[in-house]
Amino acid sequence: MRLFTAAVPPFFKNGYVVSCEHTRAGILIDPGDEVDELLEDVDRGRLDVQAILLTHAHFDHVTGVGRAKAALDVPVWLHPDDLFLYQGVIEQGRLFGLSLEQPPPIDFSYAPDTVIRFGRYVVDVLPTPGHCPGGVCLSIGPEGAATRELFVGDTLFAGSIGRTDLPGGDLDTLLNSIRTVLFQFPDDTPVHSGHGPATTIGAERRGNPFLT
Ligand SMILES: [Zn+2]
Ligand SMILES: [Zn+2]
């Protein structure tokens, strides 16, 4: 797996370019204000990006969707339970004193059996509500192998968890998602969060104060 990440002020939200080292096929995850850096990496790697995958629809995770879609012309995926947030991006921004543009429409909704492929990699989409109703984690690994890396949006952070005080958030639901979905993975599974540094399932299982 080839991985590039970037984050810019003020929200320092991590956007990701994940691609197959064998075929140069790839995906974008959560393009936000750092979208230009993501697109530069796509050019630099001469990557064939095939989809834009959203972990959820808080505005900091989608402000780059318009530029990414215009540059790459690939479908945008979101869980249907976050459509109300996506369609309310302008209002979300207004609450933070920002004037945002409405991003382009969603092309595909994640379904319970959705599997997305790029090159020799597979993406399993795992619903993990709690931070918001349609939050998902993306479990990505080589086709035919068990090893996975998790892209968890704002569900889980190194030493913390996502906030649950925004519309549709619920703390018990979030803790249940982390315990029943993410903690099924082995301790050495890398975790790439929507904000802050990467961690592992084992480090959070042992040391995350919200979960121990
Ligand atoms: Zn969020
Ligand atoms: Zn966020």
Short mmCIF file of C-alpha atoms and ligand atoms in Angstrom, two decimals:
data_model
loop_
_atom_site.label_atom_id
_atom_site.label_comp_id
_atom_site.label_asym_id
_atom_site.label_seq_id
_atom_site.Cartn_x
_atom_site.Cartn_y
_atom_site.Cartn_z
CA MET A 1 0.00 0.00 0.00
CA ARG A 2 1.22 3.47 -0.86
CA LEU A 3 -0.08 6.16 1.49
CA PHE A 4 0.09 9.96 1.41
CA THR A 5 -1.53 12.24 3.94
CA ALA A 6 -1.80 15.99 4.35
CA ALA A 7 -3.47 18.36 6.80
CA VAL A 8 -3.69 22.16 6.79
CA PRO A 9 -4.95 24.82 9.22
CA PRO A 10 -7.33 25.65 10.74
CA PHE A 11 -8.91 22.19 11.16
CA PHE A 12 -5.86 19.97 10.53
CA LYS A 13 -8.14 17.32 9.09
CA ASN A 14 -6.18 14.48 7.51
CA GLY A 15 -6.88 13.81 3.84
CA TYR A 16 -5.47 10.61 2.35
CA VAL A 17 -4.31 9.27 -1.00
CA VAL A 18 -4.19 5.47 -0.84
CA SER A 19 -2.89 3.58 -3.85
CA CYS A 20 -1.71 0.21 -5.11
CA GLU A 21 2.06 0.02 -5.52
CA HIS A 22 1.65 -2.55 -8.32
CA THR A 23 -0.90 -0.80 -10.55
CA ARG A 24 -0.97 2.91 -9.49
CA ALA A 25 -4.75 2.63 -9.00
CA GLY A 26 -5.91 4.57 -5.97
CA ILE A 27 -8.58 6.34 -3.97
CA LEU A 28 -8.93 9.66 -2.13
CA ILE A 29 -10.31 9.70 1.40
CA ASP A 30 -11.99 12.81 2.84
CA PRO A 31 -10.54 15.56 0.63
CA GLY A 32 -10.82 18.83 2.56
CA ASP A 33 -8.88 22.10 2.66
CA GLU A 34 -5.66 20.16 1.89
CA VAL A 35 -7.06 18.92 -1.45
CA ASP A 36 -4.37 20.67 -3.53
CA GLU A 37 -1.66 18.69 -1.74
CA LEU A 38 -3.57 15.47 -2.33
CA LEU A 39 -3.93 16.27 -6.03
CA GLU A 40 -0.22 17.13 -6.27
CA ASP A 41 0.58 13.71 -4.84
CA VAL A 42 -1.73 12.08 -7.40
CA ASP A 43 0.18 13.87 -10.17
CA ARG A 44 3.58 13.12 -8.67
CA GLY A 45 2.76 9.42 -8.37
CA ARG A 46 1.01 9.37 -11.77
CA LEU A 47 -1.84 7.66 -9.97
CA ASP A 48 -5.09 6.47 -11.46
CA VAL A 49 -7.58 7.60 -8.81
CA GLN A 50 -10.86 5.74 -9.13
CA ALA A 51 -13.07 7.02 -6.31
CA ILE A 52 -13.50 9.62 -3.58
CA LEU A 53 -14.52 7.85 -0.36
CA LEU A 54 -15.96 9.88 2.53
CA THR A 55 -15.84 8.62 6.12
CA HIS A 56 -18.59 11.09 7.02
CA ALA A 57 -19.97 14.46 5.97
CA HIS A 58 -18.79 17.03 8.50
CA PHE A 59 -17.71 20.04 6.49
CA ASP A 60 -13.99 19.75 7.28
CA HIS A 61 -14.00 16.33 5.56
CA VAL A 62 -15.71 17.46 2.35
CA THR A 63 -14.55 20.99 1.49
CA GLY A 64 -12.17 19.56 -1.14
CA VAL A 65 -14.67 17.24 -2.82
CA GLY A 66 -15.58 19.82 -5.47
CA ARG A 67 -11.97 20.43 -6.54
CA ALA A 68 -11.12 16.74 -6.39
CA LYS A 69 -14.13 15.74 -8.46
CA ALA A 70 -13.43 18.48 -11.02
CA ALA A 71 -9.80 17.34 -11.35
CA LEU A 72 -10.36 13.57 -11.32
CA ASP A 73 -13.95 13.03 -12.55
CA VAL A 74 -14.53 10.00 -10.31
CA PRO A 75 -17.55 9.00 -8.21
CA VAL A 76 -18.06 10.23 -4.64
CA TRP A 77 -19.26 7.74 -2.02
CA LEU A 78 -21.03 8.45 1.29
CA HIS A 79 -23.20 6.54 3.78
CA PRO A 80 -26.85 7.52 3.22
CA ASP A 81 -27.36 8.35 6.91
CA ASP A 82 -24.96 11.31 6.51
CA LEU A 83 -26.68 12.74 3.45
CA PHE A 84 -28.48 15.31 5.62
CA LEU A 85 -25.11 16.60 6.81
CA TYR A 86 -23.70 16.66 3.27
CA GLN A 87 -26.71 18.55 1.98
CA GLY A 88 -26.33 20.92 4.93
CA VAL A 89 -22.64 21.76 4.41
CA ILE A 90 -23.34 25.46 3.86
CA GLU A 91 -25.30 25.59 7.12
CA GLN A 92 -22.58 23.60 8.94
CA GLY A 93 -20.03 26.18 7.80
CA ARG A 94 -22.23 29.07 8.85
CA LEU A 95 -22.29 27.75 12.43
CA PHE A 96 -18.47 28.06 12.40
CA GLY A 97 -18.56 31.49 10.76
CA LEU A 98 -17.42 30.15 7.38
CA SER A 99 -18.98 30.70 3.97
CA LEU A 100 -18.64 27.39 2.13
CA GLU A 101 -19.80 26.20 -1.27
CA GLN A 102 -22.11 23.22 -1.63
CA PRO A 103 -20.03 20.27 -2.89
CA PRO A 104 -21.19 18.25 -5.94
CA PRO A 105 -23.84 15.55 -5.43
CA ILE A 106 -22.99 12.15 -4.02
CA ASP A 107 -22.75 9.48 -6.75
CA PHE A 108 -23.01 6.28 -4.71
CA SER A 109 -24.26 5.32 -1.25
CA TYR A 110 -22.46 2.68 0.79
CA ALA A 111 -24.65 -0.38 1.30
CA PRO A 112 -24.13 -3.16 3.88
CA ASP A 113 -22.30 -5.34 1.36
CA THR A 114 -20.30 -2.62 -0.38
CA VAL A 115 -16.76 -3.66 -1.34
CA ILE A 116 -14.67 -1.26 -3.40
CA ARG A 117 -11.53 -2.38 -5.22
CA PHE A 118 -8.51 -0.47 -6.55
CA GLY A 119 -5.60 -2.31 -8.10
CA ARG A 120 -4.81 -5.31 -5.90
CA TYR A 121 -6.52 -3.83 -2.83
CA VAL A 122 -9.99 -4.12 -1.37
CA VAL A 123 -11.91 -1.63 0.75
CA ASP A 124 -14.52 -2.94 3.17
CA VAL A 125 -16.92 -0.28 4.41
CA LEU A 126 -17.77 -0.68 8.09
CA PRO A 127 -20.62 1.44 9.50
CA THR A 128 -19.48 2.97 12.81
CA PRO A 129 -22.16 5.49 13.84
CA GLY A 130 -21.85 7.63 16.95
CA HIS A 131 -19.78 10.67 15.93
CA CYS A 132 -22.52 11.13 13.35
CA PRO A 133 -25.24 8.79 12.03
CA GLY A 134 -23.55 7.83 8.76
CA GLY A 135 -19.95 7.57 9.93
CA VAL A 136 -18.00 4.65 8.45
CA CYS A 137 -14.52 3.22 8.83
CA LEU A 138 -12.70 1.98 5.76
CA SER A 139 -10.78 -1.28 6.18
CA ILE A 140 -8.20 -1.52 3.39
CA GLY A 141 -5.81 -4.33 2.58
CA PRO A 142 -4.37 -6.54 -0.15
CA GLU A 143 -6.87 -8.76 -1.92
CA GLY A 144 -6.63 -12.30 -0.57
CA ALA A 145 -4.64 -11.38 2.56
CA ALA A 146 -5.87 -10.73 6.10
CA THR A 147 -3.78 -7.63 6.89
CA ARG A 148 -5.77 -4.42 7.04
CA GLU A 149 -5.27 -0.73 7.73
CA LEU A 150 -8.17 1.28 9.12
CA PHE A 151 -9.19 4.78 8.03
CA VAL A 152 -11.54 5.75 10.82
CA GLY A 153 -12.54 9.38 10.20
CA ASP A 154 -13.49 11.02 13.49
CA THR A 155 -14.60 7.78 15.16
CA LEU A 156 -11.32 7.14 17.01
CA PHE A 157 -8.20 9.24 17.61
CA ALA A 158 -4.85 8.50 19.24
CA GLY A 159 -5.82 8.77 22.90
CA SER A 160 -9.28 10.16 22.24
CA ILE A 161 -12.60 9.62 20.50
CA GLY A 162 -14.81 11.69 18.22
CA ARG A 163 -17.06 14.37 19.69
CA THR A 164 -20.70 13.43 20.04
CA ASP A 165 -22.28 16.83 20.69
CA LEU A 166 -23.00 17.64 17.03
CA PRO A 167 -26.35 16.79 15.33
CA GLY A 168 -26.91 13.03 15.28
CA GLY A 169 -23.99 12.26 17.60
CA ASP A 170 -24.38 9.78 20.47
CA LEU A 171 -21.69 8.70 22.93
CA ASP A 172 -23.01 5.20 23.75
CA THR A 173 -23.42 4.48 20.04
CA LEU A 174 -19.86 5.65 19.36
CA LEU A 175 -18.31 3.55 22.14
CA ASN A 176 -20.29 0.53 20.95
CA SER A 177 -19.06 1.07 17.37
CA ILE A 178 -15.44 1.23 18.50
CA ARG A 179 -15.72 -1.84 20.72
CA THR A 180 -17.73 -4.06 18.41
CA VAL A 181 -16.33 -3.03 15.02
CA LEU A 182 -12.81 -1.62 15.43
CA PHE A 183 -11.66 -3.73 18.37
CA GLN A 184 -12.34 -6.87 16.30
CA PHE A 185 -9.08 -6.10 14.50
CA PRO A 186 -5.69 -7.36 15.74
CA ASP A 187 -3.54 -5.17 17.97
CA ASP A 188 -1.01 -4.40 15.23
CA THR A 189 -3.65 -2.96 12.86
CA PRO A 190 -2.71 0.62 11.87
CA VAL A 191 -5.36 3.27 12.51
CA HIS A 192 -5.42 6.46 10.41
CA SER A 193 -7.64 9.09 12.01
CA GLY A 194 -9.37 12.14 10.65
CA HIS A 195 -7.26 14.39 12.88
CA GLY A 196 -3.90 13.91 14.56
CA PRO A 197 -1.31 11.15 14.35
CA ALA A 198 -1.79 7.54 13.33
CA THR A 199 -2.10 4.90 16.04
CA THR A 200 -2.85 1.18 16.32
CA ILE A 201 -5.79 -0.83 17.59
CA GLY A 202 -3.60 -2.29 20.35
CA ALA A 203 -2.41 1.12 21.58
CA GLU A 204 -6.00 2.35 21.83
CA ARG A 205 -7.31 -0.88 23.35
CA ARG A 206 -4.69 -0.60 26.10
CA GLY A 207 -4.28 3.14 26.58
CA ASN A 208 -7.26 5.12 25.33
CA PRO A 209 -8.84 6.68 28.46
CA PHE A 210 -12.32 6.61 26.91
CA LEU A 211 -12.16 2.88 26.28
CA THR A 212 -10.18 1.25 29.05
ZN ZN B 1 -16.44 14.86 12.09
ZN ZN B 2 -13.22 16.12 11.48
#
